[in-house]
Amino acid sequence: MKQQKAYMSFTVTLTFVLLFSYLASSVESHEVEVEDEREFDYVQGSQKGPAHWGEIKKEWGICKTGKLQSPIDMANNRVKLIKEPGDFKRNYKACNSIIKNRGHDISLQWEEDKAGTVEIDGSQYFLQQCHWHSPSEHTINSKGYKMEMHMVHLSTDPKVKNNIAVVGLLYEIGPPDAFLTKLLTDIKSLTDQMPEKSVGMINPTEIKMDGKEYYRYLGSLTVPPCTEGVIWIINKKISTVSEDQVKALRDAVHDYAEKNARPIQPLNEREIKLYGIVGPSAEFGASSLACNRI
């Protein structure tokens, strides 16, 4: 009897461990983009270009076969207008961060899960990093823009089906972007010998989202592994950036590419919603609390 109880106890414990491991690996496997982007490129016609990403690695196959791929064109005739604010809230805070050259882009990365969250449909997604693409990847009525920023968030709740959320901002040429101005000296100082640099406490609320409308749809990461099931939130109001700032971001990468934007992908009957935000409580406001220093 003692042996039977011991065996049952061992079986229950082993089952729990295996289940926990599965859930952990499931979240991990759906995390953000590859950290070293040198295994692919953006050159049309290249064997490592966007048309061939799905052939480079088996685990990147969905880049070629997926039906929910990003970016997309947000054409008026495909957009459903929702005259409500939608369940989307930001709650960011200042936190330690680093600037990193990932091979084809420059990424600003905050200390893990400490820079605050966005709340979507009642679920929290922790801000991980932001990075820049030029020209823009998403378009509006087939019109592209000079640059696009992606703020990548992750949910750690195993009950959340779509555990990646990306907030996107589009930029056209105009006055310099104040947030980039603050970072530009550090970005320009990156070298092949020093591809990352600590930039201290950075508050994500300094990334201005002044628009009162935003697009939302279900898509994918725009770089390998092209994971699908990503919730996209894209501010409809176009921000501004200077030509010098766009050039500085591309020069800092030290690659040969003039651009790092994936081509537009088929919509495949997906629904695109445009939420109209109403009332001061629904603005893109955020907390300015600070996380603990390392």
PDB file of C-alpha atoms in Angstrom:
ATOM      1  CA  MET A   1       0.000   0.000   0.000  1.00  0.00           C
ATOM      2  CA  LYS A   2       2.820   2.427   0.874  1.00  0.00           C
ATOM      3  CA  GLN A   3       4.489   1.678  -2.440  1.00  0.00           C
ATOM      4  CA  GLN A   4       1.207   2.278  -4.277  1.00  0.00           C
ATOM      5  CA  LYS A   5       0.691   5.657  -2.546  1.00  0.00           C
ATOM      6  CA  ALA A   6       4.289   6.624  -3.235  1.00  0.00           C
ATOM      7  CA  TYR A   7       3.864   5.692  -6.905  1.00  0.00           C
ATOM      8  CA  MET A   8       0.632   7.695  -7.174  1.00  0.00           C
ATOM      9  CA  SER A   9       2.283  10.691  -5.504  1.00  0.00           C
ATOM     10  CA  PHE A  10       5.224  10.457  -7.897  1.00  0.00           C
ATOM     11  CA  THR A  11       2.864  10.211 -10.898  1.00  0.00           C
ATOM     12  CA  VAL A  12       0.876  13.285  -9.842  1.00  0.00           C
ATOM     13  CA  THR A  13       4.072  15.261  -9.230  1.00  0.00           C
ATOM     14  CA  LEU A  14       5.548  14.208 -12.580  1.00  0.00           C
ATOM     15  CA  THR A  15       2.319  15.128 -14.391  1.00  0.00           C
ATOM     16  CA  PHE A  16       2.323  18.573 -12.770  1.00  0.00           C
ATOM     17  CA  VAL A  17       5.968  19.163 -13.679  1.00  0.00           C
ATOM     18  CA  LEU A  18       5.398  18.110 -17.289  1.00  0.00           C
ATOM     19  CA  LEU A  19       2.281  20.276 -17.569  1.00  0.00           C
ATOM     20  CA  PHE A  20       4.086  23.287 -16.109  1.00  0.00           C
ATOM     21  CA  SER A  21       7.017  22.729 -18.467  1.00  0.00           C
ATOM     22  CA  TYR A  22       4.660  22.515 -21.435  1.00  0.00           C
ATOM     23  CA  LEU A  23       2.912  25.760 -20.527  1.00  0.00           C
ATOM     24  CA  ALA A  24       6.219  27.527 -19.969  1.00  0.00           C
ATOM     25  CA  SER A  25       7.625  26.317 -23.266  1.00  0.00           C
ATOM     26  CA  SER A  26       4.388  27.258 -25.014  1.00  0.00           C
ATOM     27  CA  VAL A  27       4.711  30.860 -23.858  1.00  0.00           C
ATOM     28  CA  GLU A  28       8.416  30.907 -24.647  1.00  0.00           C
ATOM     29  CA  SER A  29       7.928  29.491 -28.143  1.00  0.00           C
ATOM     30  CA  HIS A  30       5.529  32.306 -29.000  1.00  0.00           C
ATOM     31  CA  GLU A  31       7.763  35.081 -27.755  1.00  0.00           C
ATOM     32  CA  VAL A  32       9.085  38.025 -29.713  1.00  0.00           C
ATOM     33  CA  GLU A  33      11.299  38.150 -32.761  1.00  0.00           C
ATOM     34  CA  VAL A  34      14.694  36.553 -33.168  1.00  0.00           C
ATOM     35  CA  GLU A  35      17.360  38.574 -31.404  1.00  0.00           C
ATOM     36  CA  ASP A  36      20.029  38.087 -34.095  1.00  0.00           C
ATOM     37  CA  GLU A  37      18.559  39.102 -37.434  1.00  0.00           C
ATOM     38  CA  ARG A  38      21.593  38.254 -39.563  1.00  0.00           C
ATOM     39  CA  GLU A  39      20.087  34.955 -40.698  1.00  0.00           C
ATOM     40  CA  PHE A  40      17.686  36.726 -43.070  1.00  0.00           C
ATOM     41  CA  ASP A  41      17.592  39.945 -45.091  1.00  0.00           C
ATOM     42  CA  TYR A  42      15.199  42.309 -46.861  1.00  0.00           C
ATOM     43  CA  VAL A  43      16.628  42.210 -50.391  1.00  0.00           C
ATOM     44  CA  GLN A  44      14.025  41.315 -53.013  1.00  0.00           C
ATOM     45  CA  GLY A  45      15.290  38.349 -55.021  1.00  0.00           C
ATOM     46  CA  SER A  46      17.792  37.321 -52.347  1.00  0.00           C
ATOM     47  CA  GLN A  47      17.753  33.702 -51.180  1.00  0.00           C
ATOM     48  CA  LYS A  48      17.473  35.127 -47.652  1.00  0.00           C
ATOM     49  CA  GLY A  49      14.889  37.755 -48.626  1.00  0.00           C
ATOM     50  CA  PRO A  50      11.225  38.012 -47.542  1.00  0.00           C
ATOM     51  CA  ALA A  51       9.967  35.629 -50.233  1.00  0.00           C
ATOM     52  CA  HIS A  52      12.231  32.889 -48.864  1.00  0.00           C
ATOM     53  CA  TRP A  53      12.028  33.411 -45.084  1.00  0.00           C
ATOM     54  CA  GLY A  54       9.740  30.400 -44.763  1.00  0.00           C
ATOM     55  CA  GLU A  55      12.357  28.165 -46.422  1.00  0.00           C
ATOM     56  CA  ILE A  56      15.401  29.155 -44.349  1.00  0.00           C
ATOM     57  CA  LYS A  57      14.374  27.232 -41.231  1.00  0.00           C
ATOM     58  CA  LYS A  58      11.657  24.662 -40.598  1.00  0.00           C
ATOM     59  CA  GLU A  59      10.357  26.664 -37.631  1.00  0.00           C
ATOM     60  CA  TRP A  60       9.980  29.705 -39.922  1.00  0.00           C
ATOM     61  CA  GLY A  61       7.672  27.846 -42.329  1.00  0.00           C
ATOM     62  CA  ILE A  62       4.606  29.899 -41.384  1.00  0.00           C
ATOM     63  CA  CYS A  63       6.287  32.953 -42.973  1.00  0.00           C
ATOM     64  CA  LYS A  64       5.342  31.271 -46.281  1.00  0.00           C
ATOM     65  CA  THR A  65       2.214  29.261 -45.447  1.00  0.00           C
ATOM     66  CA  GLY A  66       0.506  31.456 -42.851  1.00  0.00           C
ATOM     67  CA  LYS A  67      -2.894  33.046 -43.488  1.00  0.00           C
ATOM     68  CA  LEU A  68      -2.674  35.738 -40.781  1.00  0.00           C
ATOM     69  CA  GLN A  69       0.563  37.388 -41.837  1.00  0.00           C
ATOM     70  CA  SER A  70       1.595  41.020 -41.283  1.00  0.00           C
ATOM     71  CA  PRO A  71       1.961  43.770 -42.368  1.00  0.00           C
ATOM     72  CA  ILE A  72      -1.250  44.605 -44.213  1.00  0.00           C
ATOM     73  CA  ASP A  73      -2.844  47.543 -45.990  1.00  0.00           C
ATOM     74  CA  MET A  74      -5.630  49.152 -43.976  1.00  0.00           C
ATOM     75  CA  ALA A  75      -7.923  50.243 -46.790  1.00  0.00           C
ATOM     76  CA  ASN A  76     -11.073  52.173 -45.953  1.00  0.00           C
ATOM     77  CA  ASN A  77     -13.308  49.714 -47.801  1.00  0.00           C
ATOM     78  CA  ARG A  78     -12.014  46.839 -45.631  1.00  0.00           C
ATOM     79  CA  VAL A  79     -12.199  48.647 -42.287  1.00  0.00           C
ATOM     80  CA  LYS A  80     -15.123  48.375 -39.877  1.00  0.00           C
ATOM     81  CA  LEU A  81     -15.648  51.589 -37.903  1.00  0.00           C
ATOM     82  CA  ILE A  82     -16.361  51.047 -34.207  1.00  0.00           C
ATOM     83  CA  LYS A  83     -17.595  54.265 -32.571  1.00  0.00           C
ATOM     84  CA  GLU A  84     -16.400  53.185 -29.149  1.00  0.00           C
ATOM     85  CA  PRO A  85     -13.015  53.476 -27.429  1.00  0.00           C
ATOM     86  CA  GLY A  86     -12.406  49.740 -27.279  1.00  0.00           C
ATOM     87  CA  ASP A  87     -10.864  47.934 -24.327  1.00  0.00           C
ATOM     88  CA  PHE A  88      -7.293  49.197 -24.677  1.00  0.00           C
ATOM     89  CA  LYS A  89      -5.346  50.947 -21.906  1.00  0.00           C
ATOM     90  CA  ARG A  90      -1.677  51.831 -21.399  1.00  0.00           C
ATOM     91  CA  ASN A  91       0.069  51.803 -18.032  1.00  0.00           C
ATOM     92  CA  TYR A  92       3.785  52.320 -18.557  1.00  0.00           C
ATOM     93  CA  LYS A  93       6.580  53.342 -16.154  1.00  0.00           C
ATOM     94  CA  ALA A  94      10.231  54.357 -16.368  1.00  0.00           C
ATOM     95  CA  CYS A  95      12.662  51.457 -16.243  1.00  0.00           C
ATOM     96  CA  ASN A  96      16.258  50.485 -16.979  1.00  0.00           C
ATOM     97  CA  SER A  97      16.881  49.834 -20.652  1.00  0.00           C
ATOM     98  CA  ILE A  98      19.478  49.103 -23.310  1.00  0.00           C
ATOM     99  CA  ILE A  99      19.870  50.060 -26.965  1.00  0.00           C
ATOM    100  CA  LYS A 100      20.756  47.073 -29.159  1.00  0.00           C
ATOM    101  CA  ASN A 101      21.743  46.518 -32.792  1.00  0.00           C
ATOM    102  CA  ARG A 102      19.963  43.273 -33.730  1.00  0.00           C
ATOM    103  CA  GLY A 103      21.333  42.989 -37.259  1.00  0.00           C
ATOM    104  CA  HIS A 104      18.653  44.760 -39.322  1.00  0.00           C
ATOM    105  CA  ASP A 105      17.119  47.108 -36.762  1.00  0.00           C
ATOM    106  CA  ILE A 106      17.820  49.094 -33.614  1.00  0.00           C
ATOM    107  CA  SER A 107      15.863  47.925 -30.572  1.00  0.00           C
ATOM    108  CA  LEU A 108      15.263  49.656 -27.243  1.00  0.00           C
ATOM    109  CA  GLN A 109      14.798  46.908 -24.654  1.00  0.00           C
ATOM    110  CA  TRP A 110      13.476  47.396 -21.141  1.00  0.00           C
ATOM    111  CA  GLU A 111      14.208  45.246 -18.104  1.00  0.00           C
ATOM    112  CA  GLU A 112      11.978  42.195 -18.383  1.00  0.00           C
ATOM    113  CA  ASP A 113       8.324  42.817 -17.418  1.00  0.00           C
ATOM    114  CA  LYS A 114       9.157  45.990 -15.457  1.00  0.00           C
ATOM    115  CA  ALA A 115       8.307  48.792 -17.883  1.00  0.00           C
ATOM    116  CA  GLY A 116       4.551  48.496 -17.470  1.00  0.00           C
ATOM    117  CA  THR A 117       1.750  47.091 -19.564  1.00  0.00           C
ATOM    118  CA  VAL A 118      -1.031  47.570 -22.033  1.00  0.00           C
ATOM    119  CA  GLU A 119      -4.413  46.116 -21.144  1.00  0.00           C
ATOM    120  CA  ILE A 120      -6.428  44.576 -23.977  1.00  0.00           C
ATOM    121  CA  ASP A 121      -9.822  42.999 -23.360  1.00  0.00           C
ATOM    122  CA  GLY A 122      -9.006  42.778 -19.660  1.00  0.00           C
ATOM    123  CA  SER A 123      -5.652  40.987 -20.126  1.00  0.00           C
ATOM    124  CA  GLN A 124      -2.266  42.544 -19.341  1.00  0.00           C
ATOM    125  CA  TYR A 125       0.612  42.486 -21.812  1.00  0.00           C
ATOM    126  CA  PHE A 126       4.062  43.485 -20.507  1.00  0.00           C
ATOM    127  CA  LEU A 127       6.187  45.832 -22.616  1.00  0.00           C
ATOM    128  CA  GLN A 128       9.403  44.141 -23.763  1.00  0.00           C
ATOM    129  CA  GLN A 129      10.966  46.391 -26.386  1.00  0.00           C
ATOM    130  CA  CYS A 130      10.416  48.780 -29.241  1.00  0.00           C
ATOM    131  CA  HIS A 131      12.178  48.967 -32.613  1.00  0.00           C
ATOM    132  CA  TRP A 132      11.966  50.879 -35.876  1.00  0.00           C
ATOM    133  CA  HIS A 133      11.323  49.950 -39.523  1.00  0.00           C
ATOM    134  CA  SER A 134      11.903  52.225 -42.506  1.00  0.00           C
ATOM    135  CA  PRO A 135       9.957  52.694 -44.638  1.00  0.00           C
ATOM    136  CA  SER A 136       6.746  51.771 -42.812  1.00  0.00           C
ATOM    137  CA  GLU A 137       5.538  48.190 -43.053  1.00  0.00           C
ATOM    138  CA  HIS A 138       1.815  48.866 -42.704  1.00  0.00           C
ATOM    139  CA  THR A 139       0.070  51.152 -45.172  1.00  0.00           C
ATOM    140  CA  ILE A 140      -3.224  53.072 -45.125  1.00  0.00           C
ATOM    141  CA  ASN A 141      -5.182  53.040 -48.377  1.00  0.00           C
ATOM    142  CA  SER A 142      -1.995  51.811 -50.110  1.00  0.00           C
ATOM    143  CA  LYS A 143      -0.053  54.828 -48.841  1.00  0.00           C
ATOM    144  CA  GLY A 144       3.231  54.012 -47.121  1.00  0.00           C
ATOM    145  CA  TYR A 145       5.068  56.209 -44.642  1.00  0.00           C
ATOM    146  CA  LYS A 146       8.690  57.000 -43.927  1.00  0.00           C
ATOM    147  CA  MET A 147       9.037  54.992 -40.715  1.00  0.00           C
ATOM    148  CA  GLU A 148       7.152  52.728 -38.318  1.00  0.00           C
ATOM    149  CA  MET A 149       7.752  51.923 -34.655  1.00  0.00           C
ATOM    150  CA  HIS A 150       6.667  48.675 -33.022  1.00  0.00           C
ATOM    151  CA  MET A 151       6.202  48.347 -29.260  1.00  0.00           C
ATOM    152  CA  VAL A 152       6.190  44.617 -28.484  1.00  0.00           C
ATOM    153  CA  HIS A 153       4.279  43.248 -25.482  1.00  0.00           C
ATOM    154  CA  LEU A 154       3.868  39.773 -24.004  1.00  0.00           C
ATOM    155  CA  SER A 155       1.221  38.213 -21.770  1.00  0.00           C
ATOM    156  CA  THR A 156       2.513  35.710 -19.205  1.00  0.00           C
ATOM    157  CA  ASP A 157      -0.989  34.356 -18.525  1.00  0.00           C
ATOM    158  CA  PRO A 158      -1.216  30.802 -19.948  1.00  0.00           C
ATOM    159  CA  LYS A 159      -4.987  31.273 -20.307  1.00  0.00           C
ATOM    160  CA  VAL A 160      -4.509  34.067 -22.866  1.00  0.00           C
ATOM    161  CA  LYS A 161      -4.794  32.630 -26.380  1.00  0.00           C
ATOM    162  CA  ASN A 162      -3.049  35.462 -28.257  1.00  0.00           C
ATOM    163  CA  ASN A 163      -0.124  36.290 -25.999  1.00  0.00           C
ATOM    164  CA  ILE A 164       1.679  38.870 -28.176  1.00  0.00           C
ATOM    165  CA  ALA A 165       0.438  42.430 -28.685  1.00  0.00           C
ATOM    166  CA  VAL A 166       2.219  45.023 -30.810  1.00  0.00           C
ATOM    167  CA  VAL A 167       1.419  48.728 -30.713  1.00  0.00           C
ATOM    168  CA  GLY A 168       2.464  50.459 -33.933  1.00  0.00           C
ATOM    169  CA  LEU A 169       3.072  54.107 -34.844  1.00  0.00           C
ATOM    170  CA  LEU A 170       3.527  55.489 -38.367  1.00  0.00           C
ATOM    171  CA  TYR A 171       5.740  58.492 -39.161  1.00  0.00           C
ATOM    172  CA  GLU A 172       6.020  60.947 -42.024  1.00  0.00           C
ATOM    173  CA  ILE A 173       8.805  63.465 -42.591  1.00  0.00           C
ATOM    174  CA  GLY A 174       8.419  66.620 -40.502  1.00  0.00           C
ATOM    175  CA  PRO A 175       9.649  67.969 -37.151  1.00  0.00           C
ATOM    176  CA  PRO A 176      12.060  65.613 -35.316  1.00  0.00           C
ATOM    177  CA  ASP A 177      10.565  63.010 -33.003  1.00  0.00           C
ATOM    178  CA  ALA A 178      11.344  64.079 -29.418  1.00  0.00           C
ATOM    179  CA  PHE A 179      11.730  60.521 -28.115  1.00  0.00           C
ATOM    180  CA  LEU A 180      14.273  59.636 -30.822  1.00  0.00           C
ATOM    181  CA  THR A 181      16.112  62.907 -30.240  1.00  0.00           C
ATOM    182  CA  LYS A 182      16.735  61.813 -26.655  1.00  0.00           C
ATOM    183  CA  LEU A 183      18.193  58.467 -27.786  1.00  0.00           C
ATOM    184  CA  LEU A 184      20.054  59.455 -30.934  1.00  0.00           C
ATOM    185  CA  THR A 185      23.490  60.094 -29.410  1.00  0.00           C
ATOM    186  CA  ASP A 186      23.488  56.629 -27.830  1.00  0.00           C
ATOM    187  CA  ILE A 187      22.173  55.036 -31.025  1.00  0.00           C
ATOM    188  CA  LYS A 188      24.942  56.643 -33.094  1.00  0.00           C
ATOM    189  CA  SER A 189      27.576  55.384 -30.641  1.00  0.00           C
ATOM    190  CA  LEU A 190      26.803  51.703 -31.373  1.00  0.00           C
ATOM    191  CA  THR A 191      29.617  49.870 -33.158  1.00  0.00           C
ATOM    192  CA  ASP A 192      30.236  46.332 -34.407  1.00  0.00           C
ATOM    193  CA  GLN A 193      32.449  45.847 -31.349  1.00  0.00           C
ATOM    194  CA  MET A 194      29.808  47.343 -29.030  1.00  0.00           C
ATOM    195  CA  PRO A 195      26.398  46.371 -30.468  1.00  0.00           C
ATOM    196  CA  GLU A 196      24.484  47.260 -27.313  1.00  0.00           C
ATOM    197  CA  LYS A 197      24.642  49.978 -24.693  1.00  0.00           C
ATOM    198  CA  SER A 198      22.883  50.740 -21.429  1.00  0.00           C
ATOM    199  CA  VAL A 199      20.810  53.923 -21.601  1.00  0.00           C
ATOM    200  CA  GLY A 200      19.459  53.898 -18.048  1.00  0.00           C
ATOM    201  CA  MET A 201      15.922  54.806 -17.008  1.00  0.00           C
ATOM    202  CA  ILE A 202      13.643  55.398 -20.002  1.00  0.00           C
ATOM    203  CA  ASN A 203       9.930  56.090 -19.648  1.00  0.00           C
ATOM    204  CA  PRO A 204       7.802  54.594 -22.463  1.00  0.00           C
ATOM    205  CA  THR A 205       5.194  57.306 -21.897  1.00  0.00           C
ATOM    206  CA  GLU A 206       7.599  59.636 -23.714  1.00  0.00           C
ATOM    207  CA  ILE A 207       6.555  57.837 -26.897  1.00  0.00           C
ATOM    208  CA  LYS A 208       3.680  60.124 -27.797  1.00  0.00           C
ATOM    209  CA  MET A 209       0.414  58.626 -29.037  1.00  0.00           C
ATOM    210  CA  ASP A 210      -1.803  61.646 -29.481  1.00  0.00           C
ATOM    211  CA  GLY A 211      -4.366  60.132 -31.816  1.00  0.00           C
ATOM    212  CA  LYS A 212      -7.896  59.277 -30.680  1.00  0.00           C
ATOM    213  CA  GLU A 213      -8.443  56.497 -33.190  1.00  0.00           C
ATOM    214  CA  TYR A 214      -6.632  53.212 -33.695  1.00  0.00           C
ATOM    215  CA  TYR A 215      -6.763  50.218 -35.997  1.00  0.00           C
ATOM    216  CA  ARG A 216      -6.905  46.717 -34.579  1.00  0.00           C
ATOM    217  CA  TYR A 217      -6.556  43.358 -36.307  1.00  0.00           C
ATOM    218  CA  LEU A 218      -5.107  39.874 -35.792  1.00  0.00           C
ATOM    219  CA  GLY A 219      -1.820  39.263 -37.581  1.00  0.00           C
ATOM    220  CA  SER A 220       1.725  38.051 -37.110  1.00  0.00           C
ATOM    221  CA  LEU A 221       5.237  39.154 -36.292  1.00  0.00           C
ATOM    222  CA  THR A 222       6.732  40.904 -39.333  1.00  0.00           C
ATOM    223  CA  VAL A 223      10.096  39.145 -38.983  1.00  0.00           C
ATOM    224  CA  PRO A 224      10.904  35.437 -38.596  1.00  0.00           C
ATOM    225  CA  PRO A 225       9.526  33.276 -37.091  1.00  0.00           C
ATOM    226  CA  CYS A 226       6.425  35.208 -38.304  1.00  0.00           C
ATOM    227  CA  THR A 227       4.387  33.888 -35.358  1.00  0.00           C
ATOM    228  CA  GLU A 228       0.647  34.318 -35.928  1.00  0.00           C
ATOM    229  CA  GLY A 229      -2.039  35.315 -33.441  1.00  0.00           C
ATOM    230  CA  VAL A 230      -0.485  38.720 -32.757  1.00  0.00           C
ATOM    231  CA  ILE A 231      -2.890  41.479 -31.689  1.00  0.00           C
ATOM    232  CA  TRP A 232      -2.025  44.629 -33.642  1.00  0.00           C
ATOM    233  CA  ILE A 233      -2.957  48.102 -32.345  1.00  0.00           C
ATOM    234  CA  ILE A 234      -1.932  50.873 -34.778  1.00  0.00           C
ATOM    235  CA  ASN A 235      -2.434  54.532 -33.984  1.00  0.00           C
ATOM    236  CA  LYS A 236      -4.290  56.205 -36.868  1.00  0.00           C
ATOM    237  CA  LYS A 237      -2.711  59.615 -36.290  1.00  0.00           C
ATOM    238  CA  ILE A 238       0.573  59.929 -38.180  1.00  0.00           C
ATOM    239  CA  SER A 239       3.561  61.178 -36.162  1.00  0.00           C
ATOM    240  CA  THR A 240       6.593  63.018 -37.575  1.00  0.00           C
ATOM    241  CA  VAL A 241      10.291  62.240 -37.800  1.00  0.00           C
ATOM    242  CA  SER A 242      13.174  64.047 -39.506  1.00  0.00           C
ATOM    243  CA  GLU A 243      15.132  62.685 -42.489  1.00  0.00           C
ATOM    244  CA  ASP A 244      18.278  62.803 -40.336  1.00  0.00           C
ATOM    245  CA  GLN A 245      16.659  60.647 -37.645  1.00  0.00           C
ATOM    246  CA  VAL A 246      15.568  57.999 -40.156  1.00  0.00           C
ATOM    247  CA  LYS A 247      19.060  57.963 -41.687  1.00  0.00           C
ATOM    248  CA  ALA A 248      20.718  57.728 -38.270  1.00  0.00           C
ATOM    249  CA  LEU A 249      18.688  54.635 -37.389  1.00  0.00           C
ATOM    250  CA  ARG A 250      19.603  52.883 -40.642  1.00  0.00           C
ATOM    251  CA  ASP A 251      23.301  53.915 -40.425  1.00  0.00           C
ATOM    252  CA  ALA A 252      23.564  52.664 -36.827  1.00  0.00           C
ATOM    253  CA  VAL A 253      22.701  49.110 -37.913  1.00  0.00           C
ATOM    254  CA  HIS A 254      25.884  48.913 -40.034  1.00  0.00           C
ATOM    255  CA  ASP A 255      24.265  46.621 -42.607  1.00  0.00           C
ATOM    256  CA  TYR A 256      24.027  47.062 -46.373  1.00  0.00           C
ATOM    257  CA  ALA A 257      20.248  47.419 -46.494  1.00  0.00           C
ATOM    258  CA  GLU A 258      18.556  50.705 -47.303  1.00  0.00           C
ATOM    259  CA  LYS A 259      15.318  49.466 -45.769  1.00  0.00           C
ATOM    260  CA  ASN A 260      14.071  46.877 -43.276  1.00  0.00           C
ATOM    261  CA  ALA A 261      10.370  46.617 -44.107  1.00  0.00           C
ATOM    262  CA  ARG A 262       8.554  43.404 -45.018  1.00  0.00           C
ATOM    263  CA  PRO A 263       6.214  43.675 -48.048  1.00  0.00           C
ATOM    264  CA  ILE A 264       2.433  43.857 -47.577  1.00  0.00           C
ATOM    265  CA  GLN A 265       0.793  40.459 -46.967  1.00  0.00           C
ATOM    266  CA  PRO A 266      -2.649  39.208 -48.139  1.00  0.00           C
ATOM    267  CA  LEU A 267      -5.535  40.158 -45.839  1.00  0.00           C
ATOM    268  CA  ASN A 268      -7.355  36.838 -46.455  1.00  0.00           C
ATOM    269  CA  GLU A 269     -10.783  38.077 -45.352  1.00  0.00           C
ATOM    270  CA  ARG A 270      -9.536  39.219 -41.981  1.00  0.00           C
ATOM    271  CA  GLU A 271     -11.477  41.873 -40.112  1.00  0.00           C
ATOM    272  CA  ILE A 272      -9.856  45.257 -39.477  1.00  0.00           C
ATOM    273  CA  LYS A 273     -11.526  47.459 -36.878  1.00  0.00           C
ATOM    274  CA  LEU A 274     -11.041  51.198 -36.476  1.00  0.00           C
ATOM    275  CA  TYR A 275     -11.928  52.291 -32.956  1.00  0.00           C
ATOM    276  CA  GLY A 276     -12.957  55.891 -32.311  1.00  0.00           C
ATOM    277  CA  ILE A 277     -11.869  56.909 -28.834  1.00  0.00           C
ATOM    278  CA  VAL A 278     -14.344  59.081 -26.936  1.00  0.00           C
ATOM    279  CA  GLY A 279     -13.936  60.883 -23.618  1.00  0.00           C
ATOM    280  CA  PRO A 280     -10.807  62.010 -21.766  1.00  0.00           C
ATOM    281  CA  SER A 281     -10.565  58.755 -19.796  1.00  0.00           C
ATOM    282  CA  ALA A 282     -10.011  56.849 -23.043  1.00  0.00           C
ATOM    283  CA  GLU A 283      -7.030  58.882 -24.262  1.00  0.00           C
ATOM    284  CA  PHE A 284      -3.712  57.127 -24.798  1.00  0.00           C
ATOM    285  CA  GLY A 285      -2.765  58.139 -21.264  1.00  0.00           C
ATOM    286  CA  ALA A 286      -0.375  56.229 -19.044  1.00  0.00           C
ATOM    287  CA  SER A 287       1.163  56.042 -15.622  1.00  0.00           C
ATOM    288  CA  SER A 288       4.570  57.641 -15.078  1.00  0.00           C
ATOM    289  CA  LEU A 289       5.628  55.567 -12.074  1.00  0.00           C
ATOM    290  CA  ALA A 290       9.167  54.207 -11.980  1.00  0.00           C
ATOM    291  CA  CYS A 291      10.266  50.630 -11.614  1.00  0.00           C
ATOM    292  CA  ASN A 292      13.070  49.677  -9.223  1.00  0.00           C
ATOM    293  CA  ARG A 293      16.592  50.217 -10.441  1.00  0.00           C
ATOM    294  CA  ILE A 294      18.784  47.176 -10.944  1.00  0.00           C
TER     295      ILE A 294
END
